[in-house]
Each structure stands twice: as structure tokens, then as C-alpha cells.
mmCIF file of C-alpha atoms and ligand atoms in Angstrom:
data_model
loop_
_atom_site.group_PDB
_atom_site.id
_atom_site.type_symbol
_atom_site.label_atom_id
_atom_site.label_comp_id
_atom_site.label_asym_id
_atom_site.label_seq_id
_atom_site.Cartn_x
_atom_site.Cartn_y
_atom_site.Cartn_z
ATOM 1 C CA MET A 1 -0.007 -0.079 -0.359
ATOM 2 C CA LYS A 2 1.308 3.043 -0.683
ATOM 3 C CA TYR A 3 -0.157 6.232 1.722
ATOM 4 C CA TYR A 4 0.027 9.752 1.380
ATOM 5 C CA LEU A 5 -0.422 12.686 4.316
ATOM 6 C CA ALA A 6 -4.400 14.312 3.668
ATOM 7 C CA PRO A 7 -3.717 18.321 3.455
ATOM 8 C CA LEU A 8 -5.720 19.917 6.467
ATOM 9 C CA GLU A 9 -5.597 23.494 6.463
ATOM 10 C CA GLY A 10 -3.928 24.701 9.904
ATOM 11 C CA ILE A 11 -2.676 21.342 10.859
ATOM 12 C CA THR A 12 -0.410 19.931 8.569
ATOM 13 C CA THR A 13 2.076 22.643 8.320
ATOM 14 C CA TYR A 14 5.280 21.984 6.973
ATOM 15 C CA ILE A 15 5.961 21.871 10.704
ATOM 16 C CA TYR A 16 3.681 19.342 11.770
ATOM 17 C CA ARG A 17 5.485 17.166 8.280
ATOM 18 C CA ARG A 18 8.222 17.768 9.163
ATOM 19 C CA ALA A 19 8.400 16.369 12.605
ATOM 20 C CA TYR A 20 5.807 13.668 10.946
ATOM 21 C CA HIS A 21 8.508 12.021 9.186
ATOM 22 C CA THR A 22 11.220 12.286 11.162
ATOM 23 C CA TYR A 23 9.362 10.275 13.914
ATOM 24 C CA PHE A 24 7.203 8.048 12.261
ATOM 25 C CA HIS A 25 6.847 6.076 9.353
ATOM 26 C CA PRO A 26 7.413 7.787 5.976
ATOM 27 C CA MET A 27 4.626 8.840 3.606
ATOM 28 C CA ASP A 28 4.879 8.333 -0.725
ATOM 29 C CA LYS A 29 4.019 12.039 -0.540
ATOM 30 C CA TYR A 30 2.765 14.207 1.712
ATOM 31 C CA PHE A 31 0.309 17.096 0.272
ATOM 32 C CA ILE A 32 0.195 20.504 1.401
ATOM 33 C CA PRO A 33 -2.852 22.351 2.188
ATOM 34 C CA PHE A 34 -4.440 24.708 -0.286
ATOM 35 C CA LEU A 35 -2.487 27.451 -1.753
ATOM 36 C CA SER A 36 -5.689 30.185 -3.146
ATOM 37 C CA PRO A 37 -3.656 32.535 -5.634
ATOM 38 C CA HIS A 38 -4.148 35.746 -4.796
ATOM 39 C CA MET A 39 -3.585 38.734 -7.505
ATOM 40 C CA LYS A 40 -0.465 39.548 -9.310
ATOM 41 C CA LYS A 41 1.258 39.271 -5.546
ATOM 42 C CA GLY A 42 3.576 36.721 -5.038
ATOM 43 C CA PHE A 43 3.418 34.483 -2.774
ATOM 44 C CA THR A 44 2.807 35.409 1.103
ATOM 45 C CA THR A 45 6.334 34.321 3.728
ATOM 46 C CA LYS A 46 3.440 32.164 4.930
ATOM 47 C CA GLU A 47 2.438 29.742 2.571
ATOM 48 C CA LEU A 48 6.990 29.893 0.875
ATOM 49 C CA ARG A 49 7.582 28.865 4.326
ATOM 50 C CA GLU A 50 5.367 25.829 3.644
ATOM 51 C CA ILE A 51 6.759 25.750 0.271
ATOM 52 C CA ALA A 52 10.734 25.520 0.912
ATOM 53 C CA PRO A 53 12.054 22.940 -0.621
ATOM 54 C CA GLU A 54 14.804 23.216 2.286
ATOM 55 C CA ASN A 55 11.825 22.494 4.432
ATOM 56 C CA HIS A 56 10.753 19.289 2.888
ATOM 57 C CA MET A 57 14.433 17.711 2.402
ATOM 58 C CA GLY A 58 13.978 13.741 2.015
ATOM 59 C CA MET A 59 10.127 14.087 0.863
ATOM 60 C CA ARG A 60 8.107 13.579 -1.525
ATOM 61 C CA THR A 61 5.030 17.482 -1.144
ATOM 62 C CA ILE A 62 2.954 18.008 -3.287
ATOM 63 C CA PRO A 63 2.152 20.921 -3.168
ATOM 64 C CA GLN A 64 -2.168 22.103 -3.878
ATOM 65 C CA ILE A 65 -3.731 25.034 -5.830
ATOM 66 C CA LEU A 66 -7.963 25.923 -4.851
ATOM 67 C CA THR A 67 -8.841 27.962 -6.948
ATOM 68 C CA ASN A 68 -12.044 27.860 -10.584
ATOM 69 C CA HIS A 69 -9.675 30.471 -13.049
ATOM 70 C CA ALA A 70 -7.399 29.038 -15.894
ATOM 71 C CA GLN A 71 -5.055 31.737 -15.599
ATOM 72 C CA ASP A 72 -4.411 32.272 -11.763
ATOM 73 C CA PHE A 73 -3.702 28.348 -11.826
ATOM 74 C CA ILE A 74 -1.091 28.364 -14.543
ATOM 75 C CA ARG A 75 0.953 31.352 -12.670
ATOM 76 C CA THR A 76 1.393 29.735 -10.066
ATOM 77 C CA VAL A 77 2.281 26.705 -11.619
ATOM 78 C CA GLN A 78 4.768 28.187 -12.915
ATOM 79 C CA LYS A 79 6.373 29.258 -9.433
ATOM 80 C CA LEU A 80 6.526 26.402 -8.497
ATOM 81 C CA GLU A 81 7.838 24.761 -10.574
ATOM 82 C CA GLU A 82 10.899 27.314 -10.235
ATOM 83 C CA LEU A 83 11.074 25.872 -6.608
ATOM 84 C CA GLY A 84 11.417 22.666 -8.266
ATOM 85 C CA TYR A 85 8.071 21.296 -8.097
ATOM 86 C CA ASP A 86 7.279 18.387 -10.860
ATOM 87 C CA GLU A 87 3.820 17.956 -9.921
ATOM 88 C CA VAL A 88 0.990 19.485 -8.445
ATOM 89 C CA ASN A 89 -3.056 18.879 -6.981
ATOM 90 C CA LEU A 90 -5.889 20.846 -7.531
ATOM 91 C CA ASN A 91 -8.429 21.371 -5.090
ATOM 92 C CA LEU A 92 -12.267 19.935 -6.128
ATOM 93 C CA GLY A 93 -13.013 19.019 -2.510
ATOM 94 C CA CYS A 94 -13.237 22.071 -0.094
ATOM 95 C CA PRO A 95 -16.512 22.483 1.237
ATOM 96 C CA SER A 96 -16.299 25.017 3.274
ATOM 97 C CA LYS A 97 -19.301 27.811 2.541
ATOM 98 C CA THR A 98 -16.843 30.587 1.731
ATOM 99 C CA VAL A 99 -15.082 28.588 -0.873
ATOM 100 C CA VAL A 100 -17.879 27.131 -1.914
ATOM 101 C CA SER A 101 -20.443 31.105 -2.391
ATOM 102 C CA LYS A 102 -17.027 31.596 -4.990
ATOM 103 C CA GLY A 103 -17.432 28.013 -7.022
ATOM 104 C CA ARG A 104 -14.293 27.184 -6.012
ATOM 105 C CA GLY A 105 -13.118 23.504 -4.410
ATOM 106 C CA SER A 106 -16.179 21.846 -3.686
ATOM 107 C CA GLY A 107 -18.194 24.413 -5.983
ATOM 108 C CA PHE A 108 -16.544 23.811 -9.058
ATOM 109 C CA LEU A 109 -18.429 20.455 -9.013
ATOM 110 C CA ALA A 110 -21.492 22.525 -9.550
ATOM 111 C CA LYS A 111 -20.152 23.989 -13.310
ATOM 112 C CA PRO A 112 -19.442 20.239 -14.832
ATOM 113 C CA GLU A 113 -18.645 22.575 -18.231
ATOM 114 C CA GLU A 114 -16.762 25.028 -16.663
ATOM 115 C CA LEU A 115 -15.062 22.482 -14.519
ATOM 116 C CA ASP A 116 -14.398 20.742 -17.950
ATOM 117 C CA ARG A 117 -12.946 24.630 -20.194
ATOM 118 C CA PHE A 118 -11.010 24.971 -16.861
ATOM 119 C CA LEU A 119 -8.912 21.342 -16.645
ATOM 120 C CA ASP A 120 -8.113 21.835 -20.858
ATOM 121 C CA GLU A 121 -7.733 25.019 -20.386
ATOM 122 C CA ILE A 122 -4.225 23.531 -17.330
ATOM 123 C CA TYR A 123 -3.990 19.820 -18.869
ATOM 124 C CA ALA A 124 -2.974 21.843 -21.858
ATOM 125 C CA ASN A 125 -0.994 24.402 -21.099
ATOM 126 C CA VAL A 126 1.377 23.045 -18.158
ATOM 127 C CA LYS A 127 4.272 20.813 -17.753
ATOM 128 C CA VAL A 128 4.048 19.688 -14.718
ATOM 129 C CA LYS A 129 1.576 16.404 -12.969
ATOM 130 C CA ILE A 130 -1.406 17.734 -12.658
ATOM 131 C CA SER A 131 -3.809 15.611 -10.011
ATOM 132 C CA ILE A 132 -6.770 16.159 -8.476
ATOM 133 C CA LYS A 133 -8.729 15.639 -5.411
ATOM 134 C CA THR A 134 -12.210 15.347 -5.964
ATOM 135 C CA ARG A 135 -15.484 15.560 -3.582
ATOM 136 C CA LEU A 136 -18.714 13.134 -5.744
ATOM 137 C CA GLY A 137 -20.236 16.160 -6.879
ATOM 138 C CA LYS A 138 -22.319 19.229 -4.751
ATOM 139 C CA TYR A 139 -25.417 17.833 -3.791
ATOM 140 C CA GLN A 140 -25.942 14.004 -4.936
ATOM 141 C CA PRO A 141 -23.692 11.596 -5.278
ATOM 142 C CA ASP A 142 -24.250 10.627 -8.517
ATOM 143 C CA GLU A 143 -23.977 14.025 -9.877
ATOM 144 C CA PHE A 144 -20.406 11.981 -10.418
ATOM 145 C CA GLU A 145 -21.157 9.646 -13.404
ATOM 146 C CA TRP A 146 -20.935 13.226 -14.940
ATOM 147 C CA LEU A 147 -17.818 14.336 -13.266
ATOM 148 C CA LEU A 148 -15.719 10.954 -14.010
ATOM 149 C CA SER A 149 -16.751 11.671 -17.479
ATOM 150 C CA ILE A 150 -14.944 14.813 -18.241
ATOM 151 C CA TYR A 151 -11.777 13.862 -15.292
ATOM 152 C CA ASN A 152 -11.504 10.723 -17.729
ATOM 153 C CA GLN A 153 -10.449 12.826 -20.973
ATOM 154 C CA TYR A 154 -7.956 13.532 -19.572
ATOM 155 C CA PRO A 155 -4.291 12.630 -17.967
ATOM 156 C CA VAL A 156 -5.009 13.809 -14.380
ATOM 157 C CA GLU A 157 -1.847 11.526 -12.603
ATOM 158 C CA GLU A 158 -3.686 10.702 -9.659
ATOM 159 C CA LEU A 159 -8.007 10.526 -9.230
ATOM 160 C CA ILE A 160 -7.846 11.468 -5.619
ATOM 161 C CA ILE A 161 -11.402 9.990 -4.087
ATOM 162 C CA HIS A 162 -13.312 11.544 -0.881
ATOM 163 C CA PRO A 163 -16.649 9.876 -1.442
ATOM 164 C CA ARG A 164 -18.630 12.193 0.526
ATOM 165 C CA VAL A 165 -20.344 15.551 -1.608
ATOM 166 C CA GLN A 166 -19.932 18.898 -0.987
ATOM 167 C CA GLN A 167 -22.820 19.583 1.315
ATOM 168 C CA ASP A 168 -22.128 16.431 3.890
ATOM 169 C CA TYR A 169 -18.808 18.352 5.234
ATOM 170 C CA TYR A 170 -17.290 15.391 7.264
ATOM 171 C CA LYS A 171 -21.135 13.904 8.409
ATOM 172 C CA ASN A 172 -22.913 11.013 7.144
ATOM 173 C CA THR A 173 -21.250 7.740 6.055
ATOM 174 C CA PRO A 174 -18.298 7.435 3.016
ATOM 175 C CA ASN A 175 -20.856 6.603 -0.596
ATOM 176 C CA TYR A 176 -18.071 2.882 -0.850
ATOM 177 C CA GLU A 177 -20.854 2.198 -4.238
ATOM 178 C CA VAL A 178 -19.898 4.902 -5.625
ATOM 179 C CA PHE A 179 -16.577 5.204 -5.057
ATOM 180 C CA GLY A 180 -16.564 1.387 -6.171
ATOM 181 C CA GLU A 181 -17.911 2.406 -9.714
ATOM 182 C CA ALA A 182 -15.160 5.293 -9.998
ATOM 183 C CA LEU A 183 -12.861 2.887 -9.198
ATOM 184 C CA LYS A 184 -14.082 0.606 -12.641
ATOM 185 C CA ASN A 185 -14.877 3.146 -14.539
ATOM 186 C CA SER A 186 -11.652 5.628 -13.842
ATOM 187 C CA ARG A 187 -9.065 5.671 -16.820
ATOM 188 C CA ASN A 188 -7.080 6.986 -14.018
ATOM 189 C CA PRO A 189 -4.727 6.455 -11.242
ATOM 190 C CA VAL A 190 -6.888 6.378 -7.909
ATOM 191 C CA CYS A 191 -6.278 7.306 -4.170
ATOM 192 C CA TYR A 192 -9.074 6.537 -1.674
ATOM 193 C CA ASN A 193 -9.515 9.176 1.054
ATOM 194 C CA GLY A 194 -11.597 9.667 4.355
ATOM 195 C CA ASP A 195 -12.592 7.742 7.294
ATOM 196 C CA LEU A 196 -10.147 5.484 7.974
ATOM 197 C CA PHE A 197 -8.715 6.270 10.926
ATOM 198 C CA ARG A 198 -7.938 2.932 12.602
ATOM 199 C CA THR A 199 -6.044 -0.360 11.164
ATOM 200 C CA GLU A 200 -9.147 -2.320 10.848
ATOM 201 C CA ASP A 201 -11.101 0.168 9.079
ATOM 202 C CA VAL A 202 -8.082 0.283 6.631
ATOM 203 C CA ARG A 203 -8.222 -3.777 6.506
ATOM 204 C CA ARG A 204 -11.984 -3.412 5.542
ATOM 205 C CA LEU A 205 -11.075 -1.430 2.473
ATOM 206 C CA GLU A 206 -8.524 -2.949 1.300
ATOM 207 C CA GLN A 207 -10.679 -6.045 1.500
ATOM 208 C CA ARG A 208 -13.862 -4.600 -0.191
ATOM 209 C CA PHE A 209 -11.180 -3.324 -2.832
ATOM 210 C CA PRO A 210 -8.286 -5.173 -3.015
ATOM 211 C CA GLU A 211 -7.793 -3.053 -5.986
ATOM 212 C CA VAL A 212 -6.955 0.375 -4.182
ATOM 213 C CA SER A 213 -3.260 0.276 -4.035
ATOM 214 C CA THR A 214 -3.292 3.688 -2.397
ATOM 215 C CA ILE A 215 -4.783 5.549 0.533
ATOM 216 C CA MET A 216 -4.761 9.309 1.929
ATOM 217 C CA LEU A 217 -4.646 9.712 5.342
ATOM 218 C CA GLY A 218 -6.296 12.775 6.954
ATOM 219 C CA ARG A 219 -7.543 12.820 10.954
ATOM 220 C CA GLY A 220 -6.886 9.753 11.263
ATOM 221 C CA ILE A 221 -2.919 10.030 11.160
ATOM 222 C CA ILE A 222 -3.659 13.639 13.283
ATOM 223 C CA TYR A 223 -5.722 10.896 15.594
ATOM 224 C CA ASN A 224 -2.808 8.574 16.064
ATOM 225 C CA PRO A 225 0.547 9.516 14.793
ATOM 226 C CA GLY A 226 0.939 5.868 14.886
ATOM 227 C CA LEU A 227 -1.752 4.510 12.346
ATOM 228 C CA VAL A 228 1.240 3.479 9.689
ATOM 229 C CA SER A 229 4.048 2.805 11.714
ATOM 230 C CA GLU A 230 1.320 0.132 13.308
ATOM 231 C CA MET A 231 0.142 -1.725 9.909
ATOM 232 C CA GLU A 232 3.493 -1.791 8.129
ATOM 233 C CA ASP A 233 5.581 -1.946 10.519
ATOM 234 C CA GLY A 234 3.921 -3.617 13.043
ATOM 235 C CA ASP A 235 5.070 -0.737 15.981
ATOM 236 C CA LYS A 236 3.318 0.304 19.110
ATOM 237 C CA LEU A 237 2.782 3.723 19.489
ATOM 238 C CA ASP A 238 5.356 4.764 22.164
ATOM 239 C CA LYS A 239 5.059 7.111 24.761
ATOM 240 C CA ASN A 240 8.463 8.520 23.959
ATOM 241 C CA ARG A 241 8.260 8.666 20.953
ATOM 242 C CA LEU A 242 5.032 10.884 20.895
ATOM 243 C CA ARG A 243 6.387 12.245 23.331
ATOM 244 C CA GLN A 244 9.396 14.068 21.085
ATOM 245 C CA PHE A 245 7.602 14.599 18.068
ATOM 246 C CA HIS A 246 4.905 16.818 20.152
ATOM 247 C CA ASP A 247 8.230 18.535 21.731
ATOM 248 C CA GLN A 248 9.076 19.425 18.390
ATOM 249 C CA ILE A 249 6.315 20.512 16.692
ATOM 250 C CA TYR A 250 6.004 22.434 20.313
ATOM 251 C CA ASP A 251 9.807 23.730 19.690
ATOM 252 C CA GLU A 252 9.148 24.829 15.480
ATOM 253 C CA TYR A 253 5.783 26.995 16.922
ATOM 254 C CA GLN A 254 8.188 28.310 18.988
ATOM 255 C CA SER A 255 10.325 29.796 16.930
ATOM 256 C CA LEU A 256 8.429 30.933 14.680
ATOM 257 C CA ASN A 257 7.885 33.672 17.333
ATOM 258 C CA MET A 258 4.242 34.295 17.206
ATOM 259 C CA GLY A 259 2.859 34.628 20.813
ATOM 260 C CA GLU A 260 2.394 32.116 23.342
ATOM 261 C CA ARG A 261 -1.059 32.769 22.747
ATOM 262 C CA ASN A 262 -1.621 31.053 18.699
ATOM 263 C CA VAL A 263 1.013 28.614 19.955
ATOM 264 C CA LEU A 264 -0.798 27.453 22.456
ATOM 265 C CA PHE A 265 -2.986 27.047 19.951
ATOM 266 C CA LYS A 266 -2.025 25.035 17.031
ATOM 267 C CA MET A 267 -0.474 22.735 19.362
ATOM 268 C CA LYS A 268 -4.315 23.056 20.521
ATOM 269 C CA GLU A 269 -5.673 22.081 17.456
ATOM 270 C CA ILE A 270 -3.711 19.404 17.295
ATOM 271 C CA TRP A 271 -5.142 18.442 20.881
ATOM 272 C CA CYS A 272 -8.493 18.161 20.322
ATOM 273 C CA TYR A 273 -7.815 14.888 18.198
ATOM 274 C CA MET A 274 -3.902 12.850 19.337
ATOM 275 C CA GLY A 275 -6.225 13.746 22.742
ATOM 276 C CA HIS A 276 -8.986 10.623 21.900
ATOM 277 C CA LEU A 277 -5.269 8.400 22.130
ATOM 278 C CA PHE A 278 -5.860 8.706 26.330
ATOM 279 C CA PRO A 279 -9.098 8.048 26.964
ATOM 280 C CA ASP A 280 -8.465 8.009 30.695
ATOM 281 C CA CYS A 281 -6.518 10.994 30.412
ATOM 282 C CA GLU A 282 -9.609 13.379 30.945
ATOM 283 C CA LYS A 283 -8.027 16.009 33.096
ATOM 284 C CA PRO A 284 -5.059 16.471 31.816
ATOM 285 C CA LEU A 285 -6.575 17.075 28.465
ATOM 286 C CA LYS A 286 -9.143 19.941 29.496
ATOM 287 C CA LYS A 287 -5.901 21.614 31.244
ATOM 288 C CA ILE A 288 -4.661 21.158 28.034
ATOM 289 C CA LYS A 289 -8.088 22.980 26.430
ATOM 290 C CA LYS A 290 -7.826 25.562 29.414
ATOM 291 C CA ALA A 291 -4.364 25.981 29.306
ATOM 292 C CA GLU A 292 -3.938 30.048 28.528
ATOM 293 C CA ARG A 293 0.985 30.106 29.823
ATOM 294 C CA MET A 294 3.174 27.320 28.348
ATOM 295 C CA SER A 295 3.834 26.174 32.119
ATOM 296 C CA LYS A 296 0.225 25.576 32.565
ATOM 297 C CA TYR A 297 0.002 23.587 28.665
ATOM 298 C CA GLU A 298 2.981 21.528 29.112
ATOM 299 C CA GLU A 299 2.765 20.303 33.290
ATOM 300 C CA ALA A 300 -0.440 18.950 30.581
ATOM 301 C CA VAL A 301 1.758 16.967 28.041
ATOM 302 C CA ARG A 302 3.384 15.735 31.820
ATOM 303 C CA GLU A 303 0.908 14.158 32.892
ATOM 304 C CA ILE A 304 0.301 12.648 29.435
ATOM 305 C CA LEU A 305 3.248 11.568 27.864
HETATM 306 C C1 LIG B 401 -8.972 20.244 9.407
HETATM 307 C C2 LIG B 401 -9.504 20.902 8.216
HETATM 308 C C3 LIG B 401 -8.679 21.168 6.907
HETATM 309 C C4 LIG B 401 -8.785 20.957 6.287
HETATM 310 N N1 LIG B 401 -8.114 21.347 4.823
HETATM 311 C C5 LIG B 401 -8.083 20.771 3.634
HETATM 312 C C6 LIG B 401 -7.340 21.460 2.453
HETATM 313 O O1 LIG B 401 -6.649 22.469 2.980
HETATM 314 N N2 LIG B 401 -6.761 20.254 1.464
HETATM 315 C C7 LIG B 401 -7.401 19.816 0.892
HETATM 316 O O2 LIG B 401 -7.804 19.387 -0.338
HETATM 317 N N3 LIG B 401 -8.401 18.826 2.099
HETATM 318 C C8 LIG B 401 -8.679 19.351 3.353
HETATM 319 N N4 LIG B 401 -9.649 18.895 4.373
HETATM 320 C C9 LIG B 401 -9.521 17.910 3.468
HETATM 321 C C10 LIG B 401 -8.560 16.755 4.650
HETATM 322 O O3 LIG B 401 -7.748 15.756 3.197
HETATM 323 C C11 LIG B 401 -9.754 15.482 3.539
HETATM 324 O O4 LIG B 401 -9.948 14.841 2.520
HETATM 325 C C12 LIG B 401 -10.833 14.964 4.620
HETATM 326 O O5 LIG B 401 -10.588 15.270 5.697
HETATM 327 C C13 LIG B 401 -11.097 13.017 4.048
HETATM 328 O O6 LIG B 401 -10.024 12.631 5.050
HETATM 329 P P1 LIG B 401 -10.010 11.634 6.454
HETATM 330 O O7 LIG B 401 -11.848 11.675 6.513
HETATM 331 O O8 LIG B 401 -8.844 10.380 5.805
HETATM 332 O O9 LIG B 401 -9.766 12.772 7.189
HETATM 333 C C14 LIG B 401 -9.190 19.591 5.064
HETATM 334 C C15 LIG B 401 -10.092 19.486 6.282
HETATM 335 C C16 LIG B 401 -9.889 19.508 7.589
HETATM 336 C C17 LIG B 401 -10.674 17.681 8.294
#
């Protein structure tokens, strides 16, 4: 099985990705949360840090672009090529209202003809490989038949399917039937993404779809960074390793001089997921949630790890 780390805006930052790569079973690809091209401007400092090759030594990293303007996409790819990237990903999955209302992310799926013209223009003008991360549609899973017939006309490096529609957000369960149809009918390689939280979830997917050879993991890794190490190397999650992983992330956020509150915000977001590994630590987990000072936070982390 090949494993990809999903882009999770705000969580899988370069700091998180690098710490993951250092301490756990390396991913085959790391997807960078979306870059939204701005009018004429170059990348922001934050974006530059996210894409800087020197922040990803030894890792295969794929930048993701969120736009419905072909020229913006093409311009952004040119800038990424200058940094050495040979593959990019198009975001057709983001369900957030602000994105969808502008016809981007999974909002673009509601306009198949426009999407087709957009893909025609980018695939004709871009030399690097382009993979697509998509949902099944905006309203109904049966929208995917038409969408897939469009994707099939292009040399999509990989079609990463999160089998929900925009209106599901992250509710309901992934639609395995439509995913199975897509797997049969896609002319391009398919990667599965969605709700793989535990080893059993992955085994079940493998049983149902033995032809799937690539999966993208998002929240499952934030819940348990040792998930792939457990599946591939038989390693049980080790608290020492988790502590080192945590400390690297914590130290690197502090070195960005973003202020105590922001560092704590970043760490608390990770603990919202990772806390589930420690069902017996209700008290210190609450302490983390409420911590307004680093000293309190560190005390709680020591109790847990
Ligand atoms: C907080 C958060 C941020 C996300 N940011 C992005 C993003 O920048 N680009 C993207 O394509 N998907 C994004 N996603 C979707 C994930 O990449 C993934 O498709 C989704 O979480 C389902 O996979 P999972 O069940 O393995 O988490 C985000 C999801 C979450 C929960």
C-alpha cells in the first residue's frame, strides 16, 4: 500500500509534516494544504515557508492549488516549478461555505461545463503532473458520473476521491458504492480518501477493494500519528516517540515567534484529535484545552506523556 498524508489546513503545516516524517513511518507523498492564488501578488511569507524545498528535505511534497481561474492556476504552477516542483494537486473537494460560494473547491463541481473548460486549459498549458482531489459532487453522489467522464478526458496523475458530496461536509458515511463505480470506470489511477481512522478501517477497505493501492490519510494520522507505523512495521505506539514528536512541533512553533497564544492554539488543535489516544487522561486533557500559559500546558502534557 502507498500512503499519502492529506492536506489539513492549519494542522499539517510544514512543521507537523516534518516532525511526522522524522518520527513515524514515512509517507509516500505529503500534500501541502491549499494555496489560493492572489491577484498578481507573489506567495506570502507563510506560504513560502509551507512550500520551501529546504523545509522538506527527503520528502516528496505536493503543493495544492485552490482556484477556478485557469490563468491563476497556470501562473501559480510556474512559480512552483521554479522552486523545483514537478507535480501539483487541484483542490475540488473543499466544502467550506466561503470557498464554495465563490465556485471553488467542491463548489466548482456544480459547474461541470466550466470545470471541463478549466481542465482543458490547464492540462494544455502546464508541463508538470496534475493530480485532482475531488468529492462526488455538490448535492448528490450521482453527479459523479458526469464528473468522472470529464476527468477521464485528461491525463490526471491521480484521482484522489473523498466519496462524500459538498453538502455532507464530514457528516454521514463515505459512499463506497459510488467509489467502487469510480474505481471501475476511471481511466486514471485512483486513490481513496476518507474516514480511515484505525487499522481495521484500512483492512476493511482492502477487503472490499483489493485493487486500491493508494490511500490518503488525514484525521486518522492526527488522531494517531503511529497508524501507518502500526500497519506497516507492527510498531505499537510508543509514548517516548510521541513525546519527541510533540516536542519537535512545539519547539518549532515557538521558534516562529508567533506569541504564546498562537503556539498554544496550534498545539490545542492537534490535541483535539490526539487526545483520543488517552481516554484515561480526561483531567490533563481538559487542562490543555483551558491552558492560557505555556507552563500550564507543559504541565498537562507531562502528565499525559
Ligand atoms: C481541519 C481540516 C482542514 C482541511 N484542509 C484541507 C485542504 O487544505 N485541502 C484539501 O484538499 N482538503 C482539506 N481537508 C480535507 C482532508 O484533506 C481530507 O480529505 C478529509 O479530512 C477526509 O479525510 P480523513 O477522513 O482521512 O480525514 C481538510 C480537512 C480538515 C478536517
